[in-house]
């Protein structure tokens, strides 16, 4: 069975500070990993995905994530937070033919 | 830019009533999905659909749920007799056929349909 664990349901950073959202996965086969963002009252938008190519994946809005097999992690980072980054972020894993398993989400708050 | 559209954006219904949530996937996509998100909880997989049949479903997707592709554009989720615990945001998603192993493609999500069961 596949699963993801997102550490920290709420993260607060100052504008301009580093953003680090943690995700650890469990999968019986090499996984595909995703980060999605959900802005208030909107649907889920793909930030980036890992599909067994480069381990450092760059996504939209300046976000990136690094796949570390030894740590079973896929943490999301951004060097400098912006107010517009405030949203809920979901890590997801897929090791089956279809369907994603989502984590519980991390709400990112950005303060002045 | 092509997008997944869902209707209604919000529906309020009485317990025991039937509800149909509608989705128009991206036109060249062949895999369709329904997910739900109960308020304050994680996004949960309900069902996937390909070639006019269910490919995979979760434990949540019991006999009160059904999906259908009634025509060439719509993909619907029917809840036969709604319960209070069905109150949630329901997301439709679609993806292109991905040859080879697994789901390497991106799922495109709609903005969701919020269902409130009273």
mmCIF file of N, CA and C in Angstrom, chain B residues 25-115:
data_model
loop_
_atom_site.group_PDB
_atom_site.id
_atom_site.type_symbol
_atom_site.label_atom_id
_atom_site.label_comp_id
_atom_site.label_asym_id
_atom_site.label_seq_id
_atom_site.Cartn_x
_atom_site.Cartn_y
_atom_site.Cartn_z
ATOM 1 N N UNK B 25 -14.552 16.774 -18.372
ATOM 2 C CA UNK B 25 -13.087 16.636 -18.381
ATOM 3 C C UNK B 25 -12.473 17.349 -19.588
ATOM 4 N N UNK B 26 -11.178 17.446 -19.593
ATOM 5 C CA UNK B 26 -10.463 17.999 -20.743
ATOM 6 C C UNK B 26 -10.671 17.069 -21.927
ATOM 7 N N UNK B 27 -10.903 17.651 -23.089
ATOM 8 C CA UNK B 27 -11.487 16.905 -24.203
ATOM 9 C C UNK B 27 -10.644 15.732 -24.696
ATOM 10 N N UNK B 28 -9.341 15.802 -24.677
ATOM 11 C CA UNK B 28 -8.546 14.695 -25.206
ATOM 12 C C UNK B 28 -8.085 13.729 -24.115
ATOM 13 N N UNK B 29 -8.589 13.911 -22.888
ATOM 14 C CA UNK B 29 -8.229 13.009 -21.799
ATOM 15 C C UNK B 29 -9.146 11.800 -21.801
ATOM 16 N N UNK B 30 -8.591 10.663 -21.377
ATOM 17 C CA UNK B 30 -9.366 9.436 -21.397
ATOM 18 C C UNK B 30 -9.536 8.792 -20.021
ATOM 19 N N UNK B 31 -8.780 9.286 -19.020
ATOM 20 C CA UNK B 31 -8.930 8.778 -17.657
ATOM 21 C C UNK B 31 -9.651 9.840 -16.832
ATOM 22 N N UNK B 32 -10.613 9.401 -16.048
ATOM 23 C CA UNK B 32 -11.397 10.334 -15.240
ATOM 24 C C UNK B 32 -11.452 9.841 -13.804
ATOM 25 N N UNK B 33 -11.560 10.798 -12.901
ATOM 26 C CA UNK B 33 -11.474 10.463 -11.474
ATOM 27 C C UNK B 33 -12.460 11.321 -10.673
ATOM 28 N N UNK B 34 -12.853 10.772 -9.549
ATOM 29 C CA UNK B 34 -13.527 11.563 -8.529
ATOM 30 C C UNK B 34 -12.762 11.404 -7.216
ATOM 31 N N UNK B 35 -12.554 12.549 -6.563
ATOM 32 C CA UNK B 35 -11.964 12.597 -5.239
ATOM 33 C C UNK B 35 -12.910 13.400 -4.350
ATOM 34 N N UNK B 36 -12.786 13.211 -3.047
ATOM 35 C CA UNK B 36 -13.555 14.065 -2.157
ATOM 36 C C UNK B 36 -12.666 14.553 -1.018
ATOM 37 N N UNK B 37 -13.082 15.678 -0.458
ATOM 38 C CA UNK B 37 -12.347 16.264 0.664
ATOM 39 C C UNK B 37 -13.368 16.720 1.698
ATOM 40 N N UNK B 38 -13.470 15.973 2.766
ATOM 41 C CA UNK B 38 -14.301 16.405 3.885
ATOM 42 C C UNK B 38 -13.600 17.581 4.546
ATOM 43 N N UNK B 39 -14.375 18.540 5.020
ATOM 44 C CA UNK B 39 -13.821 19.775 5.557
ATOM 45 C C UNK B 39 -12.750 19.496 6.605
ATOM 46 N N UNK B 40 -11.571 20.049 6.364
ATOM 47 C CA UNK B 40 -10.483 19.903 7.318
ATOM 48 C C UNK B 40 -9.706 18.610 7.213
ATOM 49 N N UNK B 41 -10.080 17.764 6.250
ATOM 50 C CA UNK B 41 -9.407 16.480 6.098
ATOM 51 C C UNK B 41 -8.693 16.398 4.753
ATOM 52 N N UNK B 42 -8.036 15.263 4.528
ATOM 53 C CA UNK B 42 -7.255 15.139 3.311
ATOM 54 C C UNK B 42 -8.129 14.792 2.111
ATOM 55 N N UNK B 43 -7.568 14.970 0.949
ATOM 56 C CA UNK B 43 -8.240 14.602 -0.286
ATOM 57 C C UNK B 43 -8.190 13.082 -0.432
ATOM 58 N N UNK B 44 -9.357 12.480 -0.656
ATOM 59 C CA UNK B 44 -9.462 11.017 -0.712
ATOM 60 C C UNK B 44 -9.906 10.561 -2.096
ATOM 61 N N UNK B 45 -9.266 9.519 -2.591
ATOM 62 C CA UNK B 45 -9.621 8.927 -3.876
ATOM 63 C C UNK B 45 -10.942 8.165 -3.753
ATOM 64 N N UNK B 46 -11.827 8.397 -4.703
ATOM 65 C CA UNK B 46 -13.080 7.652 -4.745
ATOM 66 C C UNK B 46 -13.054 6.596 -5.850
ATOM 67 N N UNK B 47 -12.808 7.054 -7.086
ATOM 68 C CA UNK B 47 -12.970 6.148 -8.209
ATOM 69 C C UNK B 47 -12.215 6.677 -9.422
ATOM 70 N N UNK B 48 -11.773 5.757 -10.256
ATOM 71 C CA UNK B 48 -11.211 6.115 -11.552
ATOM 72 C C UNK B 48 -11.986 5.379 -12.644
ATOM 73 N N UNK B 49 -11.966 5.945 -13.826
ATOM 74 C CA UNK B 49 -12.855 5.487 -14.895
ATOM 75 C C UNK B 49 -12.106 5.582 -16.202
ATOM 76 N N UNK B 50 -12.164 4.503 -16.973
ATOM 77 C CA UNK B 50 -11.486 4.478 -18.269
ATOM 78 C C UNK B 50 -12.235 3.556 -19.203
ATOM 79 N N UNK B 51 -12.378 3.964 -20.424
ATOM 80 C CA UNK B 51 -13.000 3.117 -21.443
ATOM 81 C C UNK B 51 -14.388 2.672 -21.013
ATOM 82 N N UNK B 52 -15.124 3.617 -20.457
ATOM 83 C CA UNK B 52 -16.515 3.401 -20.068
ATOM 84 C C UNK B 52 -16.720 2.391 -18.954
ATOM 85 N N UNK B 53 -15.709 2.213 -18.147
ATOM 86 C CA UNK B 53 -15.906 1.360 -16.984
ATOM 87 C C UNK B 53 -14.993 1.797 -15.847
ATOM 88 N N UNK B 54 -15.380 1.409 -14.643
ATOM 89 C CA UNK B 54 -14.581 1.734 -13.473
ATOM 90 C C UNK B 54 -13.286 0.938 -13.519
ATOM 91 N N UNK B 55 -12.167 1.654 -13.361
ATOM 92 C CA UNK B 55 -10.864 1.007 -13.328
ATOM 93 C C UNK B 55 -10.468 0.614 -11.912
ATOM 94 N N UNK B 56 -10.762 1.498 -10.999
ATOM 95 C CA UNK B 56 -10.360 1.299 -9.622
ATOM 96 C C UNK B 56 -11.307 2.085 -8.726
ATOM 97 N N UNK B 57 -11.573 1.575 -7.550
ATOM 98 C CA UNK B 57 -12.393 2.315 -6.601
ATOM 99 C C UNK B 57 -11.904 2.057 -5.193
ATOM 100 N N UNK B 58 -12.168 3.020 -4.336
ATOM 101 C CA UNK B 58 -11.737 2.901 -2.955
ATOM 102 C C UNK B 58 -12.867 2.310 -2.111
ATOM 103 N N UNK B 59 -12.543 2.083 -0.854
ATOM 104 C CA UNK B 59 -13.546 1.543 0.085
ATOM 105 C C UNK B 59 -14.692 2.528 0.284
ATOM 106 N N UNK B 60 -14.411 3.800 0.076
ATOM 107 C CA UNK B 60 -15.440 4.820 0.271
ATOM 108 C C UNK B 60 -16.542 4.663 -0.774
ATOM 109 N N UNK B 61 -16.158 4.242 -1.939
ATOM 110 C CA UNK B 61 -17.069 4.171 -3.095
ATOM 111 C C UNK B 61 -17.929 2.926 -2.953
ATOM 112 N N UNK B 62 -18.968 3.036 -2.115
ATOM 113 C CA UNK B 62 -19.829 1.870 -1.894
ATOM 114 C C UNK B 62 -21.026 1.913 -2.837
ATOM 115 N N UNK B 63 -22.010 1.095 -2.555
ATOM 116 C CA UNK B 63 -23.128 0.919 -3.484
ATOM 117 C C UNK B 63 -23.980 2.164 -3.668
ATOM 118 N N UNK B 64 -23.853 3.127 -2.784
ATOM 119 C CA UNK B 64 -24.654 4.326 -2.954
ATOM 120 C C UNK B 64 -24.049 5.270 -3.992
ATOM 121 N N UNK B 65 -22.827 5.003 -4.399
ATOM 122 C CA UNK B 65 -22.163 5.829 -5.394
ATOM 123 C C UNK B 65 -22.189 5.134 -6.749
ATOM 124 N N UNK B 66 -22.269 5.932 -7.793
ATOM 125 C CA UNK B 66 -22.111 5.402 -9.138
ATOM 126 C C UNK B 66 -21.552 6.503 -10.021
ATOM 127 N N UNK B 67 -20.886 6.099 -11.085
ATOM 128 C CA UNK B 67 -20.350 7.049 -12.047
ATOM 129 C C UNK B 67 -20.818 6.648 -13.426
ATOM 130 N N UNK B 68 -20.860 7.662 -14.281
ATOM 131 C CA UNK B 68 -21.362 7.422 -15.619
ATOM 132 C C UNK B 68 -20.768 8.448 -16.563
ATOM 133 N N UNK B 69 -20.593 8.017 -17.798
ATOM 134 C CA UNK B 69 -20.216 8.954 -18.850
ATOM 135 C C UNK B 69 -21.359 8.910 -19.862
ATOM 136 N N UNK B 70 -22.377 9.712 -19.623
ATOM 137 C CA UNK B 70 -23.612 9.584 -20.419
ATOM 138 C C UNK B 70 -23.474 10.005 -21.874
ATOM 139 N N UNK B 71 -22.473 10.845 -22.141
ATOM 140 C CA UNK B 71 -22.265 11.282 -23.523
ATOM 141 C C UNK B 71 -20.771 11.484 -23.721
ATOM 142 N N UNK B 72 -20.401 12.130 -24.797
ATOM 143 C CA UNK B 72 -18.983 12.248 -25.097
ATOM 144 C C UNK B 72 -18.230 13.282 -24.282
ATOM 145 N N UNK B 73 -18.963 14.042 -23.442
ATOM 146 C CA UNK B 73 -18.273 15.119 -22.745
ATOM 147 C C UNK B 73 -18.448 15.078 -21.229
ATOM 148 N N UNK B 74 -19.581 14.611 -20.742
ATOM 149 C CA UNK B 74 -19.830 14.678 -19.311
ATOM 150 C C UNK B 74 -19.388 13.416 -18.578
ATOM 151 N N UNK B 75 -19.025 13.604 -17.312
ATOM 152 C CA UNK B 75 -18.673 12.499 -16.422
ATOM 153 C C UNK B 75 -19.362 12.805 -15.095
ATOM 154 N N UNK B 76 -20.259 11.941 -14.665
ATOM 155 C CA UNK B 76 -21.078 12.265 -13.506
ATOM 156 C C UNK B 76 -20.816 11.332 -12.331
ATOM 157 N N UNK B 77 -21.028 11.884 -11.154
ATOM 158 C CA UNK B 77 -20.999 11.110 -9.916
ATOM 159 C C UNK B 77 -22.386 11.212 -9.299
ATOM 160 N N UNK B 78 -23.016 10.065 -9.066
ATOM 161 C CA UNK B 78 -24.335 10.034 -8.453
ATOM 162 C C UNK B 78 -24.223 9.449 -7.050
ATOM 163 N N UNK B 79 -24.848 10.149 -6.122
ATOM 164 C CA UNK B 79 -24.975 9.613 -4.766
ATOM 165 C C UNK B 79 -26.444 9.314 -4.571
ATOM 166 N N UNK B 80 -26.760 8.060 -4.401
ATOM 167 C CA UNK B 80 -28.141 7.595 -4.481
ATOM 168 C C UNK B 80 -28.998 8.109 -3.332
ATOM 169 N N UNK B 81 -28.547 7.999 -2.142
ATOM 170 C CA UNK B 81 -29.303 8.406 -0.961
ATOM 171 C C UNK B 81 -28.311 9.053 0.000
ATOM 172 N N UNK B 82 -28.280 10.372 -0.033
ATOM 173 C CA UNK B 82 -27.216 11.080 0.674
ATOM 174 C C UNK B 82 -27.345 10.953 2.188
ATOM 175 N N UNK B 83 -26.180 10.929 2.825
ATOM 176 C CA UNK B 83 -26.087 10.897 4.274
ATOM 177 C C UNK B 83 -25.352 12.144 4.738
ATOM 178 N N UNK B 84 -25.497 12.445 6.009
ATOM 179 C CA UNK B 84 -24.834 13.639 6.535
ATOM 180 C C UNK B 84 -23.334 13.596 6.272
ATOM 181 N N UNK B 85 -22.746 12.416 6.402
ATOM 182 C CA UNK B 85 -21.302 12.287 6.242
ATOM 183 C C UNK B 85 -20.828 12.386 4.796
ATOM 184 N N UNK B 86 -21.761 12.518 3.874
ATOM 185 C CA UNK B 86 -21.378 12.750 2.474
ATOM 186 C C UNK B 86 -21.061 14.220 2.215
ATOM 187 N N UNK B 87 -21.321 15.062 3.188
ATOM 188 C CA UNK B 87 -20.997 16.478 3.039
ATOM 189 C C UNK B 87 -19.497 16.633 2.849
ATOM 190 N N UNK B 88 -19.117 17.210 1.729
ATOM 191 C CA UNK B 88 -17.700 17.326 1.388
ATOM 192 C C UNK B 88 -17.564 18.139 0.113
ATOM 193 N N UNK B 89 -16.319 18.426 -0.234
ATOM 194 C CA UNK B 89 -16.009 18.971 -1.547
ATOM 195 C C UNK B 89 -15.639 17.797 -2.433
ATOM 196 N N UNK B 90 -16.278 17.716 -3.580
ATOM 197 C CA UNK B 90 -16.007 16.629 -4.515
ATOM 198 C C UNK B 90 -15.255 17.193 -5.714
ATOM 199 N N UNK B 91 -14.096 16.597 -5.977
ATOM 200 C CA UNK B 91 -13.266 17.052 -7.087
ATOM 201 C C UNK B 91 -13.283 16.019 -8.202
ATOM 202 N N UNK B 92 -13.462 16.508 -9.392
ATOM 203 C CA UNK B 92 -13.290 15.700 -10.587
ATOM 204 C C UNK B 92 -11.909 15.972 -11.150
ATOM 205 N N UNK B 93 -11.305 14.975 -11.762
ATOM 206 C CA UNK B 93 -10.005 15.151 -12.398
ATOM 207 C C UNK B 93 -9.945 14.310 -13.663
ATOM 208 N N UNK B 94 -9.057 14.699 -14.567
ATOM 209 C CA UNK B 94 -8.854 13.897 -15.758
ATOM 210 C C UNK B 94 -7.386 13.880 -16.116
ATOM 211 N N UNK B 95 -6.982 12.862 -16.867
ATOM 212 C CA UNK B 95 -5.598 12.780 -17.318
ATOM 213 C C UNK B 95 -5.549 12.095 -18.677
ATOM 214 N N UNK B 96 -4.449 12.333 -19.371
ATOM 215 C CA UNK B 96 -4.250 11.671 -20.647
ATOM 216 C C UNK B 96 -3.893 10.204 -20.409
ATOM 217 N N UNK B 97 -4.080 9.412 -21.436
ATOM 218 C CA UNK B 97 -3.606 8.036 -21.362
ATOM 219 C C UNK B 97 -2.094 8.072 -21.269
ATOM 220 N N UNK B 98 -1.555 7.352 -20.348
ATOM 221 C CA UNK B 98 -0.114 7.307 -20.178
ATOM 222 C C UNK B 98 0.380 5.909 -20.518
ATOM 223 N N UNK B 99 1.101 5.742 -21.617
ATOM 224 C CA UNK B 99 1.578 4.405 -21.947
ATOM 225 C C UNK B 99 2.652 3.957 -20.971
ATOM 226 N N UNK B 100 2.791 2.689 -20.784
ATOM 227 C CA UNK B 100 3.816 2.186 -19.900
ATOM 228 C C UNK B 100 3.356 2.130 -18.461
ATOM 229 N N UNK B 101 4.308 2.051 -17.557
ATOM 230 C CA UNK B 101 3.965 1.829 -16.164
ATOM 231 C C UNK B 101 3.372 3.053 -15.501
ATOM 232 N N UNK B 102 2.298 2.778 -14.801
ATOM 233 C CA UNK B 102 1.874 3.720 -13.790
ATOM 234 C C UNK B 102 1.358 5.068 -14.250
ATOM 235 N N UNK B 103 1.167 5.905 -13.303
ATOM 236 C CA UNK B 103 0.581 7.211 -13.533
ATOM 237 C C UNK B 103 1.697 8.233 -13.537
ATOM 238 N N UNK B 104 2.251 8.492 -14.685
ATOM 239 C CA UNK B 104 3.295 9.512 -14.787
ATOM 240 C C UNK B 104 2.724 10.839 -15.209
ATOM 241 N N UNK B 105 1.503 10.803 -15.693
ATOM 242 C CA UNK B 105 0.926 12.033 -16.179
ATOM 243 C C UNK B 105 0.303 12.848 -15.074
ATOM 244 N N UNK B 106 -0.023 14.059 -15.421
ATOM 245 C CA UNK B 106 -0.610 14.979 -14.470
ATOM 246 C C UNK B 106 -2.112 14.808 -14.427
ATOM 247 N N UNK B 107 -2.677 14.854 -13.244
ATOM 248 C CA UNK B 107 -4.115 14.936 -13.088
ATOM 249 C C UNK B 107 -4.505 16.405 -13.079
ATOM 250 N N UNK B 108 -5.472 16.738 -13.889
ATOM 251 C CA UNK B 108 -6.003 18.092 -13.907
ATOM 252 C C UNK B 108 -7.316 18.088 -13.128
ATOM 253 N N UNK B 109 -7.379 18.937 -12.124
ATOM 254 C CA UNK B 109 -8.536 18.952 -11.246
ATOM 255 C C UNK B 109 -9.466 20.108 -11.576
ATOM 256 N N UNK B 110 -10.744 19.871 -11.374
ATOM 257 C CA UNK B 110 -11.712 20.946 -11.416
ATOM 258 C C UNK B 110 -11.712 21.705 -10.105
ATOM 259 N N UNK B 111 -12.535 22.738 -10.037
ATOM 260 C CA UNK B 111 -12.571 23.580 -8.837
ATOM 261 C C UNK B 111 -13.435 22.989 -7.726
ATOM 262 N N UNK B 112 -14.099 21.902 -8.018
ATOM 263 C CA UNK B 112 -14.832 21.199 -6.989
ATOM 264 C C UNK B 112 -16.300 21.573 -6.911
ATOM 265 N N UNK B 113 -17.070 20.631 -6.381
ATOM 266 C CA UNK B 113 -18.483 20.856 -6.076
ATOM 267 C C UNK B 113 -18.660 20.617 -4.589
ATOM 268 N N UNK B 114 -19.105 21.651 -3.906
ATOM 269 C CA UNK B 114 -19.309 21.507 -2.458
ATOM 270 C C UNK B 114 -20.709 20.971 -2.213
ATOM 271 N N UNK B 115 -20.794 19.825 -1.563
ATOM 272 C CA UNK B 115 -22.083 19.211 -1.236
ATOM 273 C C UNK B 115 -22.327 19.350 0.257
#
